[in-house]
Coordinates of C-alpha atoms in Angstrom, one line a residue:
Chain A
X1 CA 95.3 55.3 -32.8
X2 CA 95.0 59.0 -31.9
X3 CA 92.7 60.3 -29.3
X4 CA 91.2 61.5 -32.2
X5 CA 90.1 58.8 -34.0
X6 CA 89.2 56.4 -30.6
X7 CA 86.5 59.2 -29.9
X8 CA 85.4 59.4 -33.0
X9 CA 84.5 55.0 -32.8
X10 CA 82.4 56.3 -29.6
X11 CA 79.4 57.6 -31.1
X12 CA 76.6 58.5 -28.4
X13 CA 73.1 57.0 -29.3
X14 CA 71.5 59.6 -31.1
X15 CA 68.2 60.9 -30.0
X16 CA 65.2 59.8 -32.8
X17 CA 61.6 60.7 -32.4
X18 CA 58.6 60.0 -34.1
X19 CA 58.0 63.8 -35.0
X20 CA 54.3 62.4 -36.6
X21 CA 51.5 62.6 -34.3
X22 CA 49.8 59.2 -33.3
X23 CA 46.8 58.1 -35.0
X24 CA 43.6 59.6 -32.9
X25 CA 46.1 61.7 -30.9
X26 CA 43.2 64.5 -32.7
X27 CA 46.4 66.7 -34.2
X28 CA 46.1 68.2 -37.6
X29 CA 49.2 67.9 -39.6
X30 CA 49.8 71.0 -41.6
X31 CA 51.8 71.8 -44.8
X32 CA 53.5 75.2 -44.8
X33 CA 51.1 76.0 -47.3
X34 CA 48.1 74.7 -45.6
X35 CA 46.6 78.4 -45.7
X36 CA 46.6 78.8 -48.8
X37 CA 43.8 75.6 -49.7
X38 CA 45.2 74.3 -52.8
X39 CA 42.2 71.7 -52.4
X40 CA 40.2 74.8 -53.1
X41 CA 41.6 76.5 -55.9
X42 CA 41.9 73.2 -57.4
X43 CA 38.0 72.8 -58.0
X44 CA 37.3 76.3 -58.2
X45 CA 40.3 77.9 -60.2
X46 CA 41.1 77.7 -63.6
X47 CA 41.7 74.1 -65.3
X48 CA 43.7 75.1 -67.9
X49 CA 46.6 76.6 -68.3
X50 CA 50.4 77.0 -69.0
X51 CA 52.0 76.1 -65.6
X52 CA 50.4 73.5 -63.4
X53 CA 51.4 73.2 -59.5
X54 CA 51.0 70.9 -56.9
X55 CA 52.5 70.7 -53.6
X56 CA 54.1 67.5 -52.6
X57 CA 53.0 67.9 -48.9
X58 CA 54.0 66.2 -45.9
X59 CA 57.1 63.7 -47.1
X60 CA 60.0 62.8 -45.1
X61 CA 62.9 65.3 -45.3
X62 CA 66.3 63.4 -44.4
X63 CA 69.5 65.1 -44.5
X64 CA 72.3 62.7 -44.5
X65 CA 76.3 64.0 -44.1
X66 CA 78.2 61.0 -44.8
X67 CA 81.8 60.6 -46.6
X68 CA 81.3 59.7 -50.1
X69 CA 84.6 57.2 -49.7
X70 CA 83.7 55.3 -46.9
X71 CA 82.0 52.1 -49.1
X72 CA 80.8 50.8 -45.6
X73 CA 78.5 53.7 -45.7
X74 CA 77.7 53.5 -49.2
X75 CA 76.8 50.1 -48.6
X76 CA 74.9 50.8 -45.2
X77 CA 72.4 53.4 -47.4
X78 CA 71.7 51.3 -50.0
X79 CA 70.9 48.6 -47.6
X80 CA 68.0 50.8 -45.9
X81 CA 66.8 52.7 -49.0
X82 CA 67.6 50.3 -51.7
X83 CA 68.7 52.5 -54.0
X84 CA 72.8 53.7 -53.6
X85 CA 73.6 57.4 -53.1
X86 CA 74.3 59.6 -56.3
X87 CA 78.1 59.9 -55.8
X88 CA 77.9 62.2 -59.0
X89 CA 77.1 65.9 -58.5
X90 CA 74.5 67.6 -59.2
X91 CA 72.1 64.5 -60.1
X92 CA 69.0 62.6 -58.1
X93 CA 68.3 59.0 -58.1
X94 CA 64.6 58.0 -57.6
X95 CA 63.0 54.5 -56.7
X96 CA 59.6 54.5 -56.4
X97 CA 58.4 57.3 -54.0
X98 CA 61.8 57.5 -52.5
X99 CA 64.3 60.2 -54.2
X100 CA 67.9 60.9 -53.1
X101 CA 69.1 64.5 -54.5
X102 CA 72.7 65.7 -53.9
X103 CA 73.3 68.8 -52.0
X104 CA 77.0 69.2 -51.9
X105 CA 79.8 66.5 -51.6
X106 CA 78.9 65.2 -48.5
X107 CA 75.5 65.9 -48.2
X108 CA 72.6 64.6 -49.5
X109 CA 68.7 65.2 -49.1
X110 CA 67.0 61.7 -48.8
X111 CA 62.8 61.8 -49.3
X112 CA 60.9 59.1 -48.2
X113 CA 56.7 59.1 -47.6
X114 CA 55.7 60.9 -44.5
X115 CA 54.8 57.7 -42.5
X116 CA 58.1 55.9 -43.3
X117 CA 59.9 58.6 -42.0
X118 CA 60.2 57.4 -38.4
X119 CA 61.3 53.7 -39.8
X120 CA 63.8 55.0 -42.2
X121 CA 65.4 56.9 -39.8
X122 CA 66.0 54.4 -37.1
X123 CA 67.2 51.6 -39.8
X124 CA 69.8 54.6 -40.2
X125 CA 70.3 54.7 -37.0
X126 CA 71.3 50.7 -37.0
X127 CA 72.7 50.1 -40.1
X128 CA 75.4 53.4 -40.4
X129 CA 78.3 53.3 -39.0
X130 CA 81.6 55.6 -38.7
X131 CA 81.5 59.3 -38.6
X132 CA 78.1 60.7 -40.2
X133 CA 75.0 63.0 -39.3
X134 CA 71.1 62.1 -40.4
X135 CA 68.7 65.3 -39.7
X136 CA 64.9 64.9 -39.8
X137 CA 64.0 68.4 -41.3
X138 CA 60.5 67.4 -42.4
X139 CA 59.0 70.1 -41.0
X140 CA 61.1 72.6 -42.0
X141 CA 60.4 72.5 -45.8
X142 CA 57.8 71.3 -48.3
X143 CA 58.4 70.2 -52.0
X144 CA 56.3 72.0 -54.9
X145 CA 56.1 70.3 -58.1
X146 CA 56.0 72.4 -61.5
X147 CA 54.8 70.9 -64.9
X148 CA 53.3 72.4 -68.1
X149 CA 54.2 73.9 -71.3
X150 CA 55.5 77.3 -70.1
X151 CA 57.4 76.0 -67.1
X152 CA 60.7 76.7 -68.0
X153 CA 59.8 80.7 -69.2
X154 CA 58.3 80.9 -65.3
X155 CA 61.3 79.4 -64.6
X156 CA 63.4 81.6 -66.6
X157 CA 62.0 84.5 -64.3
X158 CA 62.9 83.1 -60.8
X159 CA 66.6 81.7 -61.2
X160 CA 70.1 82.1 -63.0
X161 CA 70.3 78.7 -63.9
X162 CA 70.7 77.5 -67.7
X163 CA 67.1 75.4 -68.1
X164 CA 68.6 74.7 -71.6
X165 CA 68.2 70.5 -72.3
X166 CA 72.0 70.3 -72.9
X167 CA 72.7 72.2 -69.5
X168 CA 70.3 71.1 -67.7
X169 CA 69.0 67.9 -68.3
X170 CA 66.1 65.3 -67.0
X171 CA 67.6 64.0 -63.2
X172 CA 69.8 66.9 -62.4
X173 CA 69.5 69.0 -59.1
X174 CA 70.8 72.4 -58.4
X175 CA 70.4 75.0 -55.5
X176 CA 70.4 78.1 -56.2
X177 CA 68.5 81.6 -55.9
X178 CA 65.0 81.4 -56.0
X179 CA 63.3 84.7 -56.6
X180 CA 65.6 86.5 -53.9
X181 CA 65.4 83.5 -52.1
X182 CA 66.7 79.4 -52.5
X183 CA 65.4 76.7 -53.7
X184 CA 66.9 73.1 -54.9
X185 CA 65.5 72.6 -58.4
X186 CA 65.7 69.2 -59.9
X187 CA 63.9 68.2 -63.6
X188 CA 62.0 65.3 -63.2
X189 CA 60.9 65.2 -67.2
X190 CA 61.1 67.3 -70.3
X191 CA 58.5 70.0 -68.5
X192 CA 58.4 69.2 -65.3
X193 CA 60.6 70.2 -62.3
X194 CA 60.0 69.5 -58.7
X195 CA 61.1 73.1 -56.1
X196 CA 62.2 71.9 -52.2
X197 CA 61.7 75.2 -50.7
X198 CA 61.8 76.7 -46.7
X199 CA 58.7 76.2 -44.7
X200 CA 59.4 79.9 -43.8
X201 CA 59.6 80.9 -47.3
X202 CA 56.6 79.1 -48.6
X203 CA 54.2 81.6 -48.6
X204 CA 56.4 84.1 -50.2
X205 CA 57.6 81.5 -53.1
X206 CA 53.3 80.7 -53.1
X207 CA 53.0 84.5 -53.7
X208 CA 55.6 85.1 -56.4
X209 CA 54.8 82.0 -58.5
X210 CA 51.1 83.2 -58.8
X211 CA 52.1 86.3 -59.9
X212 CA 55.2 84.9 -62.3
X213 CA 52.8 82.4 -63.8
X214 CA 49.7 84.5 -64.7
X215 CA 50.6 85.5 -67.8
X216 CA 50.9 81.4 -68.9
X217 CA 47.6 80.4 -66.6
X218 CA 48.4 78.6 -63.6
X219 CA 46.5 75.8 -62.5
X220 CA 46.5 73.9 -59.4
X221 CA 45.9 70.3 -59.0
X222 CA 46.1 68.2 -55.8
Chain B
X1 CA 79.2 90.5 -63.0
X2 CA 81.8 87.0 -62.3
X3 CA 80.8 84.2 -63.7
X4 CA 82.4 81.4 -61.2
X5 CA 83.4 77.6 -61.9
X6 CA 82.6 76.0 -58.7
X7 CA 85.1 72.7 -58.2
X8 CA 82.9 71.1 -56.2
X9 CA 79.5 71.2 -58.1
X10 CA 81.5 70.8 -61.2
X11 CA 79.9 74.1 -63.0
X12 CA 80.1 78.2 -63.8
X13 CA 77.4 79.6 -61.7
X14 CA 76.4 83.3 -61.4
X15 CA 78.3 85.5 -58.8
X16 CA 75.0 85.8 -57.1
X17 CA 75.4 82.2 -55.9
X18 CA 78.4 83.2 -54.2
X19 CA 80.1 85.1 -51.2
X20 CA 83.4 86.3 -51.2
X21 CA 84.8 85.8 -48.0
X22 CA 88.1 87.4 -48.0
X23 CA 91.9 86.9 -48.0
X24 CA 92.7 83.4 -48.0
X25 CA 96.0 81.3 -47.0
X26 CA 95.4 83.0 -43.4
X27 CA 97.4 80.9 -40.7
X28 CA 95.6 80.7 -37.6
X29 CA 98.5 81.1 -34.5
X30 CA 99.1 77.9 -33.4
X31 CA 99.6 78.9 -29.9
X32 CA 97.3 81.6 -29.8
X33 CA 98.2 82.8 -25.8
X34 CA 101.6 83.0 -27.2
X35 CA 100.6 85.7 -28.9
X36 CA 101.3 89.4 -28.4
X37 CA 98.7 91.5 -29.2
X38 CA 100.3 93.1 -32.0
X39 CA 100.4 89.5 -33.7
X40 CA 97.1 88.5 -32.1
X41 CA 96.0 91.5 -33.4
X42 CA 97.6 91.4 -37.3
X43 CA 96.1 87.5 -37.8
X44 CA 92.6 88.9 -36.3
X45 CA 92.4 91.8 -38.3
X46 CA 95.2 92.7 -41.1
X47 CA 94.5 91.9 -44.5
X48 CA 96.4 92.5 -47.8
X49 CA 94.8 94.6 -50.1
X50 CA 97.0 94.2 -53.0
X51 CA 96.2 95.7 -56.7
X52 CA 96.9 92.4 -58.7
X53 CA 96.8 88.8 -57.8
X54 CA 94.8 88.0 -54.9
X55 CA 94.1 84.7 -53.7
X56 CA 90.7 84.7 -52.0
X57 CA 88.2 82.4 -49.9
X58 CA 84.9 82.3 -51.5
X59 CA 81.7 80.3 -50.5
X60 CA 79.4 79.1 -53.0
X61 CA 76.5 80.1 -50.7
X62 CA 73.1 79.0 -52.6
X63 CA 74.8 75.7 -54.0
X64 CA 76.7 73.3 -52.4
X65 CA 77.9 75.6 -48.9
X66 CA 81.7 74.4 -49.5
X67 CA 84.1 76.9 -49.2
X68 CA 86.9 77.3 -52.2
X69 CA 89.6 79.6 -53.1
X70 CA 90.2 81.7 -56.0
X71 CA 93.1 83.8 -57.4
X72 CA 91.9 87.1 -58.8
X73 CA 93.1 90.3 -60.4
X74 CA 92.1 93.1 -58.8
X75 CA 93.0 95.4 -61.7
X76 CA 91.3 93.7 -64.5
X77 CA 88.7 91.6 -62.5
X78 CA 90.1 88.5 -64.4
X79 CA 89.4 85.2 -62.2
X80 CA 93.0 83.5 -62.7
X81 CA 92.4 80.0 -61.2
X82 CA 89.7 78.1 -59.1
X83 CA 91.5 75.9 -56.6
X84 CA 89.9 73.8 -53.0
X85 CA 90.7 74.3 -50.1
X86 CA 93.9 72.3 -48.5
X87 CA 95.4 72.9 -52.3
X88 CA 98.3 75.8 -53.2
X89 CA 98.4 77.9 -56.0
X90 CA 99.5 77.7 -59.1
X91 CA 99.2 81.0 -59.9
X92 CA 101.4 83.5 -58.1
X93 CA 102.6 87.1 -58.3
X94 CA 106.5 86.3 -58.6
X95 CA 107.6 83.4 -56.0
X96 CA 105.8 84.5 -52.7
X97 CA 102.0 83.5 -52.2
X98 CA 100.2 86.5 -52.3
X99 CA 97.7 86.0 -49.3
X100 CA 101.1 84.5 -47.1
X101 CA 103.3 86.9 -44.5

């Protein structure tokens, strides 16, 4: 065995925290588009329309880097999520509120509820083994979800990609450019698409998406 | 405009996806305070420029973040072949790789 691969089998316990605060700890968890009180709009704005939004707030963000040969890892994810990784690019796999999306070859983005983020993450911890990174980035970026009748024509004005049936089909994922910025865009059903977008860009994408939409209507639900 | 295949997602994408990121096939000096400055000097900063085949190292940036390479015409713009990293060429100007000294 090289010196290599002997430090490799050393892997240092890696630091997890609990990034939720503790119930009664009195701190206000905030999406990155807290400010813009979707609540709000929702009662008050229109109720009808060609685009309806929602922000999927608050979920567990997981990136997981693993090698996509190693079946001990294969094994080891579908042991804590119970669903396996989507080996297959450019595809999701969803299991009740859990979803799996992948990124890039070895790389995958793994959403779990909010509160079962914590848990998830240390099963990780125990159950993976061999040479592989697991990032909490929960705070980093929020999901936005994208339904109605005029969906793909908004869509149409934000992104290169085909939204064509044959090309782009119910369960796949792509990143791409998002309006000048990126976004990973996965179809969820025949009009409907679900956006994972920057915290830091959330406002931005909030902006351009009420002004891309008005011409269909946009209504937001909760 | 290119419209590029990316081996690792599997699709054409939009060149907007995409950085180029220069001549590929560069050998990094395995013994790089061996070096003389004039080598040190040609790995860190000489490039070929040729006009015709050029194999280049290209990121798909907004997708997947791997890097691949891809052999190009600089005349006519024409995107010869898509190939990953760790893999050679099969399409060369006569026998010599274009992007190797």
């Amino acid at each position: 065995m090289s010196d290599l691969e002997s430090n490799v089998e050393v892997v240092a316990k890696a630091a997890v925290m609990n990034q939720l605060p503790a119930d009664g700890s009195g701190v206000r968890a905030e999406s990155p588009l807290f400010h813009a009180e979707l609540e709000v709009l929702a009662k008050q704005g229109p109720q009808q329309g060609g685009v309806h939004l929602r922000e999927n707030k608050l979920q567990g963000h997981l990136t997981l880097r693993c090698n996509q040969n190693n079946p001990d890892q294969l094994a080891a994810v579908e042991t804590v999520l119970g669903l396996a990784l989507p080996i297959q690019p450019l595809t999701a796999v969803v299991k009740g509120d859990i979803s799996i999306r992948w990124m890039s070859p070895d790389e995958w983005l793994i959403v779990v509820p909010g509160e079962q983020t914590f848990d998830i993450e240390s099963c990780f911890r125990d159950v993976m083994t061999g040479h592989y990174s697991l990032v909490n980035g929960s705070g980093g970026q929020t999901i936005i979800e994208l339904w109605g009748p005029d969906v793909v024509s908004l869509l149409k004005k934000c992104t290169p990609i085909d939204f064509h049936p044959t090309q782009f089909p119910v369960g796949k994922v792509v990143s791409s450019i998002f309006a000048k910025s990126g976004a990973v865009i996965s179809r969820t059903g025949e009009d409907r698409f679900e956006l994972v977008i920057r915290r830091s860009f959330a406002d931005y994408l909030w902006l351009w998406l009420q002004d891309a939409s008005r011409e269909y209507g946009l209504v937001i639900e909760v | 405009m290119f419209y590029i295949y990316c081996p690792h997602c599997g699709e054409h994408r939009e060149e907007e996806e995409f950085h180029a990121k220069g001549q590929a096939h560069i050998v990094r000096p395995i013994d790089p305070a061996a070096c003389d400055d004039k080598a040190w000097g040609e790995y860190l900063f000489f490039r070929k420029n040729p006009r015709g085949l050029h194999h280049e190292l290209w990121i798909h940036a907004a997708g997947c973040r791997k890097f691949f390479n891809m052999t190009r015409d600089t005349v006519t713009y024409e995107i010869k072949e898509i190939y990953k990293i760790g893999e050679q060429p099969s399409v060369v100007a006569g026998n010599k790789l274009a992007g190797n000294k």
